[in-house]
Amino acid sequence: MATPAQKSIEETGGVGSLKHVAIIMDGNGRWATYHNKPRSLGHKKGAEAVREAIEGAINCGVEYLTLYAFSSENWNRPADEVSDLMALLKLYLKREIKTVHKQGVRLRIIGSRERLSPDIIKMIEKAEEKTASNDRMTLVIALSYGSRDEILSATRRIATAVGAGEMSLNEITEAVFSKALWTDSIPDPDLIIRTSGEQRLSNFLLWQAAYAEFSFPQLLWPDFTKDDFKAAVEDFLGRNRRFGARP
Ligand code: FPP
């Protein structure tokens, strides 16, 4: 079967319809094991690779980049690993936001804030406020995020509105439902990248990924570079998306 020829970003003159890339940053632990280092170092190196992803996305001209930083299930990891990851996120919010802001990137955090510490919530709110008017790219960080939680919370909101007589059942459309999700106003991801060789969604953007393309680069997240980002985008550009219709 013929596969479409891969096109470079230069050849296509941009990324076309590709607006939103989402990444499941997997493999920090295996990277650490492979290098005979503690898991905490794997996560630290993983946070460094976040910079590569952001630069890759800016260079390609992508409008939205979503990073899966901490899932609702990650709370079940050993307490020391959870606190390492939270400390890393705090450090990231403290140090990197300046760079991100200078690059004209707007930051948005999605997920449940219920289990986050008050100081992290404060830092998130400050970072979102500081970068709110930036328009070069939106960086969405999924933190304490679980797609099933998000769908349940949207369902409860809509059911409450129906129960209160503010909305009729017929008014519940895909657009209304999308608006009730934490990703309100963020377009669905066109491309989802998951590193480390695993090929699953792990409770990430289940509703939003309905027509996403997937890329599974065979490398561990700390080794991810902006060239890997570009390679995934160029592979995407050669694909034929039909959204269920006939070509
Ligand atoms: C998966 O690797 C990665 C995570 C659970 C955390 C991702 C976090 C970072 C990349 C760093 C912080 C992020 C930001 C935005 C500053 P894993 O531990 O599941 O690896 P394994 O499957 O090899 O064990």
Short mmCIF file of N, CA and C and ligand atoms in Angstrom, two decimals, residues 25-30 39 43 46-47 50 68-69 74 77 81 85 88-89 92 141 221, ligand 1:
data_model
loop_
_atom_site.label_atom_id
_atom_site.label_comp_id
_atom_site.label_asym_id
_atom_site.label_seq_id
_atom_site.Cartn_x
_atom_site.Cartn_y
_atom_site.Cartn_z
N MET A 25 4.73 12.69 28.02
CA MET A 25 6.19 12.67 28.22
C MET A 25 6.55 11.43 29.04
N ASP A 26 6.79 10.32 28.38
CA ASP A 26 6.96 9.06 29.11
C ASP A 26 8.40 8.55 29.02
N GLY A 27 8.85 7.96 30.11
CA GLY A 27 10.15 7.27 30.08
C GLY A 27 11.22 7.86 30.98
N ASN A 28 10.83 8.81 31.85
CA ASN A 28 11.84 9.39 32.77
C ASN A 28 12.45 8.32 33.68
N GLY A 29 11.58 7.45 34.19
CA GLY A 29 12.04 6.41 35.12
C GLY A 29 12.98 5.44 34.42
N ARG A 30 12.59 5.01 33.21
CA ARG A 30 13.44 4.07 32.47
C ARG A 30 14.76 4.71 32.07
N ARG A 39 15.46 7.91 40.14
CA ARG A 39 14.32 8.36 39.31
C ARG A 39 14.20 9.87 39.30
N HIS A 43 13.39 12.57 36.19
CA HIS A 43 12.37 13.62 36.10
C HIS A 43 13.03 14.99 35.86
N GLY A 46 13.88 15.16 32.47
CA GLY A 46 12.61 15.29 31.74
C GLY A 46 12.15 16.74 31.69
N ALA A 47 12.34 17.45 32.81
CA ALA A 47 11.95 18.87 32.84
C ALA A 47 12.83 19.67 31.87
N VAL A 50 11.51 19.50 28.42
CA VAL A 50 10.32 20.34 28.21
C VAL A 50 10.70 21.59 27.40
N TYR A 68 1.58 16.60 29.19
CA TYR A 68 0.98 15.82 30.29
C TYR A 68 2.04 15.69 31.37
N ALA A 69 1.97 16.57 32.38
CA ALA A 69 3.04 16.63 33.39
C ALA A 69 2.77 15.73 34.59
N ASN A 74 -1.10 9.60 38.89
CA ASN A 74 0.28 9.74 39.40
C ASN A 74 0.32 9.99 40.91
N ARG A 77 1.67 7.19 43.09
CA ARG A 77 3.10 6.80 43.14
C ARG A 77 3.61 6.97 44.57
N GLU A 81 8.34 10.15 45.40
CA GLU A 81 8.36 10.51 43.97
C GLU A 81 7.35 11.63 43.69
N LEU A 85 8.31 15.28 42.16
CA LEU A 85 7.68 15.86 40.96
C LEU A 85 7.05 17.21 41.26
N LEU A 88 9.75 19.78 41.54
CA LEU A 88 10.25 20.10 40.20
C LEU A 88 9.30 21.07 39.49
N LEU A 89 8.02 20.83 39.66
CA LEU A 89 7.03 21.71 39.03
C LEU A 89 7.11 23.12 39.60
N TYR A 92 10.07 24.73 38.24
CA TYR A 92 9.81 25.07 36.85
C TYR A 92 8.99 26.35 36.77
N ILE A 141 -0.32 23.03 30.36
CA ILE A 141 0.27 21.97 31.17
C ILE A 141 -0.86 21.22 31.88
N TRP A 221 11.70 10.07 27.22
CA TRP A 221 11.43 11.52 27.24
C TRP A 221 12.67 12.40 27.48
C1 FPP B 1 6.55 9.69 32.90
O1 FPP B 1 7.75 9.02 33.14
C2 FPP B 1 6.66 11.07 33.33
C3 FPP B 1 6.01 11.61 34.37
C4 FPP B 1 5.07 10.85 35.23
C5 FPP B 1 6.19 13.00 34.75
C6 FPP B 1 6.48 13.96 33.64
C7 FPP B 1 7.17 15.12 34.24
C8 FPP B 1 8.21 15.79 33.69
C9 FPP B 1 8.68 15.52 32.33
C10 FPP B 1 8.93 16.84 34.44
C11 FPP B 1 8.16 17.99 34.92
C12 FPP B 1 7.28 18.63 33.92
C13 FPP B 1 7.19 19.95 33.74
C14 FPP B 1 6.15 20.53 32.82
C15 FPP B 1 8.10 20.89 34.39
P1 FPP B 1 7.72 7.77 34.09
O2 FPP B 1 8.20 8.18 35.43
O3 FPP B 1 6.37 7.13 34.04
O4 FPP B 1 8.79 6.85 33.38
P2 FPP B 1 8.81 5.27 33.31
O5 FPP B 1 7.53 4.84 32.63
O6 FPP B 1 10.02 4.99 32.49
O7 FPP B 1 8.92 4.80 34.72
#
